[in-house]
Structures are given as structure tokens and as C-alpha cells.
Short mmCIF file of C-alpha atoms in Angstrom, two decimals:
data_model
loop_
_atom_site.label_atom_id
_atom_site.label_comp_id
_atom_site.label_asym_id
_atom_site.label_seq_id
_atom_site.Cartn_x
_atom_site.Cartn_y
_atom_site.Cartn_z
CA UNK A 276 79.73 88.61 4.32
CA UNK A 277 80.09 86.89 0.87
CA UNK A 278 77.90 87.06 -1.85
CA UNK A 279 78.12 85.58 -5.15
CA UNK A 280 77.67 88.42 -7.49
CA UNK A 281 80.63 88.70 -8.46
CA UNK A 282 81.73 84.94 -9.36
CA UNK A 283 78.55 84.36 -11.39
CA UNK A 284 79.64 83.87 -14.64
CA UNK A 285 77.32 85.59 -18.07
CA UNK A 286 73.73 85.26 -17.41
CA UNK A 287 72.44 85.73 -13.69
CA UNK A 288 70.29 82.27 -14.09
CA UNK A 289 71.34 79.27 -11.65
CA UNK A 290 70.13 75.47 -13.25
CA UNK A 291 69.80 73.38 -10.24
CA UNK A 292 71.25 69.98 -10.77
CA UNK A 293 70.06 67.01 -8.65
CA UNK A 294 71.95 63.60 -9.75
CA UNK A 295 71.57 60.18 -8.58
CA UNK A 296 74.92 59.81 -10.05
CA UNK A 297 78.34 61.31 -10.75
CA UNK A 298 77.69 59.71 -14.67
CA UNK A 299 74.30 61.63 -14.85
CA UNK A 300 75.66 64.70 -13.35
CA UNK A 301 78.68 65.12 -15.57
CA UNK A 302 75.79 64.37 -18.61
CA UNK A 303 73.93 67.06 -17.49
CA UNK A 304 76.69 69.91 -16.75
CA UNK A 305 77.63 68.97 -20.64
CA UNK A 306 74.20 69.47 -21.79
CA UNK A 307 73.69 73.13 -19.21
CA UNK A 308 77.41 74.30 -20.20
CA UNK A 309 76.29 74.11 -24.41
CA UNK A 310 73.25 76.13 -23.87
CA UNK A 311 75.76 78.95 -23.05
CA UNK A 312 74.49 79.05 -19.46
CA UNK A 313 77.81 79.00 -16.85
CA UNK A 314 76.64 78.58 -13.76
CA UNK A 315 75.44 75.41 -11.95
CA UNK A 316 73.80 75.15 -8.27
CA UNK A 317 74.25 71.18 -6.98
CA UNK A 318 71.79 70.11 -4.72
CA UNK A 319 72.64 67.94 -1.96
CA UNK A 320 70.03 65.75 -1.97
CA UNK A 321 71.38 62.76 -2.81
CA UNK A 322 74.50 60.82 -1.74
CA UNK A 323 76.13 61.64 -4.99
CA UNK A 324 76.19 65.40 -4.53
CA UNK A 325 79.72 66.03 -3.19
CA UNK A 326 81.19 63.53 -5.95
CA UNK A 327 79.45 65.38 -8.56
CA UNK A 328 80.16 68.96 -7.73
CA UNK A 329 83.84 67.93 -7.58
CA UNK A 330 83.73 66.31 -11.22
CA UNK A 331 82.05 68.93 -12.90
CA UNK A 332 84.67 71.14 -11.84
CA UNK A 333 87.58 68.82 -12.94
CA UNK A 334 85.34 68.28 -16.48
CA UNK A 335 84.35 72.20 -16.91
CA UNK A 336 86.54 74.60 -15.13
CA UNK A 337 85.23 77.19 -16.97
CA UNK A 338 81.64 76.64 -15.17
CA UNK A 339 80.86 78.17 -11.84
CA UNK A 340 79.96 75.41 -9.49
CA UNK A 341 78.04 75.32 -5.76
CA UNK A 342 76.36 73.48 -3.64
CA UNK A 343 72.80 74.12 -2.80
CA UNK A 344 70.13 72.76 0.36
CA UNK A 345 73.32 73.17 2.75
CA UNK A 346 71.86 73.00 6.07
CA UNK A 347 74.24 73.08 8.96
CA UNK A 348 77.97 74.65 9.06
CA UNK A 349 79.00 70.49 8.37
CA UNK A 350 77.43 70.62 4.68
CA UNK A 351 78.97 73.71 4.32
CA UNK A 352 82.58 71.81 5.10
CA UNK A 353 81.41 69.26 3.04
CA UNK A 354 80.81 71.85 0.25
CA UNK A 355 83.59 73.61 0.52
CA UNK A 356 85.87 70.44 0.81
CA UNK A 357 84.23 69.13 -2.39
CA UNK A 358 85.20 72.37 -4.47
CA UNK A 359 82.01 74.24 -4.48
CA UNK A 360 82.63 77.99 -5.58
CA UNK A 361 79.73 79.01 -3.50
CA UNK A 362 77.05 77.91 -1.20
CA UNK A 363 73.12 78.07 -1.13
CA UNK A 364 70.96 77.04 1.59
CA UNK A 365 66.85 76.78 1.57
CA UNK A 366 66.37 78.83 4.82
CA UNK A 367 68.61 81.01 7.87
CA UNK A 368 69.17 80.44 11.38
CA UNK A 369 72.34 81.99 13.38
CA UNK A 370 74.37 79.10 13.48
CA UNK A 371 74.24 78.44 9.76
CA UNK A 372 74.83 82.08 9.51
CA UNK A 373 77.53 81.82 11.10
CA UNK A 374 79.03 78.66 9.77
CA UNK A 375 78.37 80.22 6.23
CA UNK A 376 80.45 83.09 7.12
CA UNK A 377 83.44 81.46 8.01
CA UNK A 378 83.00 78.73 4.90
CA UNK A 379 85.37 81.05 2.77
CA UNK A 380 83.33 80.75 -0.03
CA UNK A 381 80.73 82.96 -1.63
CA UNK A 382 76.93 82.51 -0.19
CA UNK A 383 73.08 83.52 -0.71
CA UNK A 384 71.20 82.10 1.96
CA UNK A 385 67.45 81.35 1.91
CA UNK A 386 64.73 83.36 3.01
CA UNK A 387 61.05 83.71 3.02
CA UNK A 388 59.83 86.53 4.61
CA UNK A 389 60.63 89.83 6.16
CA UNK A 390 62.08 88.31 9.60
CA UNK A 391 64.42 86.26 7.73
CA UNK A 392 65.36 88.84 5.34
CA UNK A 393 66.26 91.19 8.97
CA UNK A 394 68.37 88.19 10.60
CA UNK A 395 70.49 87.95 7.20
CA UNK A 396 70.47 91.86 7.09
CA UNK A 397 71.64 91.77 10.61
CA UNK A 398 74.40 90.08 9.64
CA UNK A 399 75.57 92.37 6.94
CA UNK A 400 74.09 90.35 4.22
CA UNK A 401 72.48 91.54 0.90
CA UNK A 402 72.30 88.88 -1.87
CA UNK A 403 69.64 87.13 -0.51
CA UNK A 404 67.69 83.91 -2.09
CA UNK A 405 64.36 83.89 -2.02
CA UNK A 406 62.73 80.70 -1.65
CA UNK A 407 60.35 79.19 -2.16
CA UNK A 408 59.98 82.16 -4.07
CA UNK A 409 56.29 81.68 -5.91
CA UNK A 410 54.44 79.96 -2.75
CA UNK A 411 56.16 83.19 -0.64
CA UNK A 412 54.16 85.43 -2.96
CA UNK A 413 56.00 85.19 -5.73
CA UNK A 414 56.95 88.66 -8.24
CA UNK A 415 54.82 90.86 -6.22
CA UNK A 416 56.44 90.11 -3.32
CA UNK A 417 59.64 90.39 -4.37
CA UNK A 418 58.69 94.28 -5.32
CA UNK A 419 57.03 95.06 -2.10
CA UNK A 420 59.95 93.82 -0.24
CA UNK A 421 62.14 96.14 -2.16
CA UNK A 422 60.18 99.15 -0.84
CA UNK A 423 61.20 97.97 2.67
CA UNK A 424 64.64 96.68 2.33
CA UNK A 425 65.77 99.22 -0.08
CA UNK A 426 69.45 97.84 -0.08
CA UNK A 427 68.54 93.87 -0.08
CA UNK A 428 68.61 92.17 -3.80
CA UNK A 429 67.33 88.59 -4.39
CA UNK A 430 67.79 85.61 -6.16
CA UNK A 431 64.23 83.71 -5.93
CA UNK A 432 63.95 80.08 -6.83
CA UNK A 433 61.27 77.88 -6.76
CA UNK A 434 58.02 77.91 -8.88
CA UNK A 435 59.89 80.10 -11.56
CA UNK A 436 59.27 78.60 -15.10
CA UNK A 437 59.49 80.20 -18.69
CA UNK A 438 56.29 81.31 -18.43
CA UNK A 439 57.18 83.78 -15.19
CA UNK A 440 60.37 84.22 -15.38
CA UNK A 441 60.72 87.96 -17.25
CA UNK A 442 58.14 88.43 -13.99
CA UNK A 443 61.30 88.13 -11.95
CA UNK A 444 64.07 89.09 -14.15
CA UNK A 445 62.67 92.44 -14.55
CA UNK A 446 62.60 93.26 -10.84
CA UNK A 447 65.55 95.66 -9.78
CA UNK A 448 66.06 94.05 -6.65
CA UNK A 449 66.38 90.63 -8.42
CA UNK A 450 70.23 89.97 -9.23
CA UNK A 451 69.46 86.37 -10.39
CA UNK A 452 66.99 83.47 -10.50
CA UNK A 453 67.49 80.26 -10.26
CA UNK A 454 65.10 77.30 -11.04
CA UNK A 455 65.17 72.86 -11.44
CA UNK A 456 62.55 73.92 -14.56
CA UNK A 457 65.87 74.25 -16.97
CA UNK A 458 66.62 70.42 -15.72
CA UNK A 459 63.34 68.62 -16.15
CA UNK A 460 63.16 65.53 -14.03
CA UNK A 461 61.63 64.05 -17.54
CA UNK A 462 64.38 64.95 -19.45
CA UNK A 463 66.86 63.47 -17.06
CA UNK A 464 65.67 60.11 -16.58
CA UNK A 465 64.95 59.91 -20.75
CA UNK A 466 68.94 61.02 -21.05
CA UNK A 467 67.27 63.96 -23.32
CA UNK A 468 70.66 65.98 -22.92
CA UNK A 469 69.66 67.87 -26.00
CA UNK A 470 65.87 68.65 -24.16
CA UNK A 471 68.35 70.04 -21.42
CA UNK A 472 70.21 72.09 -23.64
CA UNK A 473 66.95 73.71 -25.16
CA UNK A 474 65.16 74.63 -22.32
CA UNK A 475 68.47 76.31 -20.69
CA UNK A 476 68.62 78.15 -24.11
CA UNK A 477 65.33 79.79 -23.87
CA UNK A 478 65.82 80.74 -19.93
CA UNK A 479 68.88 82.46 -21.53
CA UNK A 480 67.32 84.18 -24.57
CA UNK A 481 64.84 85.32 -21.80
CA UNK A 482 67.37 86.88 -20.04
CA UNK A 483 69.13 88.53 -22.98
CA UNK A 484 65.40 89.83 -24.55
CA UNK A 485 65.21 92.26 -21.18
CA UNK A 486 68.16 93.49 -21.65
CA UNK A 487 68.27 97.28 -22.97
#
């Protein structure tokens, strides 16, 4: 009954890293870690995810690092075995439930909708991700959720840019956000490390501007 709030590191904002290799993957952790940004969710969606999560650790042990789209209590092994620091998955069922609770790491696992959000509830979970948060109904969802699971917070990810992300951020049952648009697909393949560290930047200086 782990949740990550309390290993996340600064800012509550989550890049999401997908590599094609352990090279590009160290490039970009260099180019999230110099916006300021310290946390970093590895997806494993491509053969080189394991490998990568365990060399950004070696590189930047002062970075936070998990592995994201875990799927069955085996990725979660897999994960865990690699050195992730926590675990994300896109959706819930009971046996991933229960392999994520006996992982031994930190976890926010995916949900959509209120029947998901009762299963993980069930459970005695309530750091929740949200996903995929905008085509779920987005901000206003989030907030009409929070009238019904009063004791639930969120971390939605998907669809969230700079142009909706204060939309999030200033939700109180939002305890992070996380998002690919502070690794553009563009910027990777150009090796535009610097593009990288820019648009993490101004997720962060988003973050900062709400606070009080």
C-alpha cells in the first residue's frame, strides 16, 4: 500500500522517458536532470527500458527513477530487479494489484474511471494515476471525482501539455502530473538535449508560478 509521495524528489512533475537506447536515455536524463526537474518515469516500451532505468541511476543517483506501462507482477520483477524506485502502470486489475503490492517498491497505478478508482481504493490505495487523463475527461473530471472520493489524490498523465497543465496542477486532489510533452519525440530524434532542457524548465516554472 505504497505510494510515491514521499520519494518524489522537488517538483511533483514526472518526464516520461521512452529510449530506443541506453546512449539516448542517459542523453536525455542529462538534459531532464539540468532543467532542475528530479524525477524520471521509464517507459517500458522498448527492449532498452530495463538497461536504461538501471544506468540512469548509476549516472544520477540523485534523480528519482521508475518504471512506467508495467503490466503484469513479471514487469514489476523486472522493474524492481533493474533498480526502479517506483512503479507505474497504465491501468488495474487484481493480480497486478497484487503483484504491485508485494514489488517492495513505491506505486501509482492507472485508472480511468470511478470503478477503477473503487478496486484501487479497495485495496487501500490513494495515489492514484489518472490516465489517459485528458481523453477520461480531463481537469473537470479530475474535480468531480474529488467530490466522490474525497480521500483519493491523482497524478493524471496523458494529453497534459503547457498549455493545460496549471488546469491540473491547481486541482487539490492532484499530487503530481506527469506527461512525454517535456520529452518531445522531435527533440529526441534531432539530439536537441538543450530543446529537452527548455521545455522541462517551463513545466517547472509552471509549477513554481502556483505556488502561494
Amino acid at each position: 500500500m505504497k505510494g510515491i509521495k514521499h520519494i518524489v524528489k522537488g517538483a511533483p512533475i514526472l518526464p516520461i522517458l521512452q529510449a530506443d537506447s541506453v546512449e539516448q536515455a542517459l542523453n536525455i536524463a542529462k538534459a531532464v536532470e539540468a532543467s532542475g526537474l528530479k524525477n524520471l518515469e521509464v517507459v517500458r516500451r522498448t527492449d532498452a527500458a530495463a538497461a536504461s532505468v538501471t544506468a540512469i541511476r548509476e549516472a544520477f543517483p540523485d534523480m528519482v527513477v521508475g518504471m512506467g506501462t508495467v503490466l503484469s507482477p513479471e514487469h514489476a520483477k523486472e522493474a524492481v530487479d533493474a533498480g526502479s524506485q517506483f512503479l507505474v502502470t497504465p491501468t488495474v486489475s487484481p493480480r497486478l494489484l497484487d503483484g504491485l503490492m508485494s514489488s517492495g517498491v513505491p506505486f501509482i497505478p492507472g485508472t480511468s474511471n470511478p470503478a477503477d478508482i473503487l478496486m484501487a481504493s479497495e485495496y487501500g490505495l490513494t495515489e492514484l494515476k489518472f490516465f489517459p487523463a485528458h481523453l477520461s475527461g480531463g481537469a473537470p473530471m479530475l474535480k468531480a471525482l474529488g467530490g466522490i472520493f474525497q480521500h483519493i489524490s491523482f497524478c493524471p498523465t496523458g494529453g497534459i501539455s503547457g498549455s493545460n497543465l496549471n488546469d491540473y496542477l491547481s486541482l487539490k486532489n492532484v499530487f503530481a502530473v506527469g506527461g512525454s510533452w517535456m520529452i518531445p519525440s522531435d527533440m529526441v530524434k534531432a539530439e536537441n538535449w538543450q530543446g529537452i532542457t527548455d521545455t522541462c524548465k517551463q513545466a517547472l516554472e509552471a509549477f513554481e508560478g502556483l505556488r502561494p
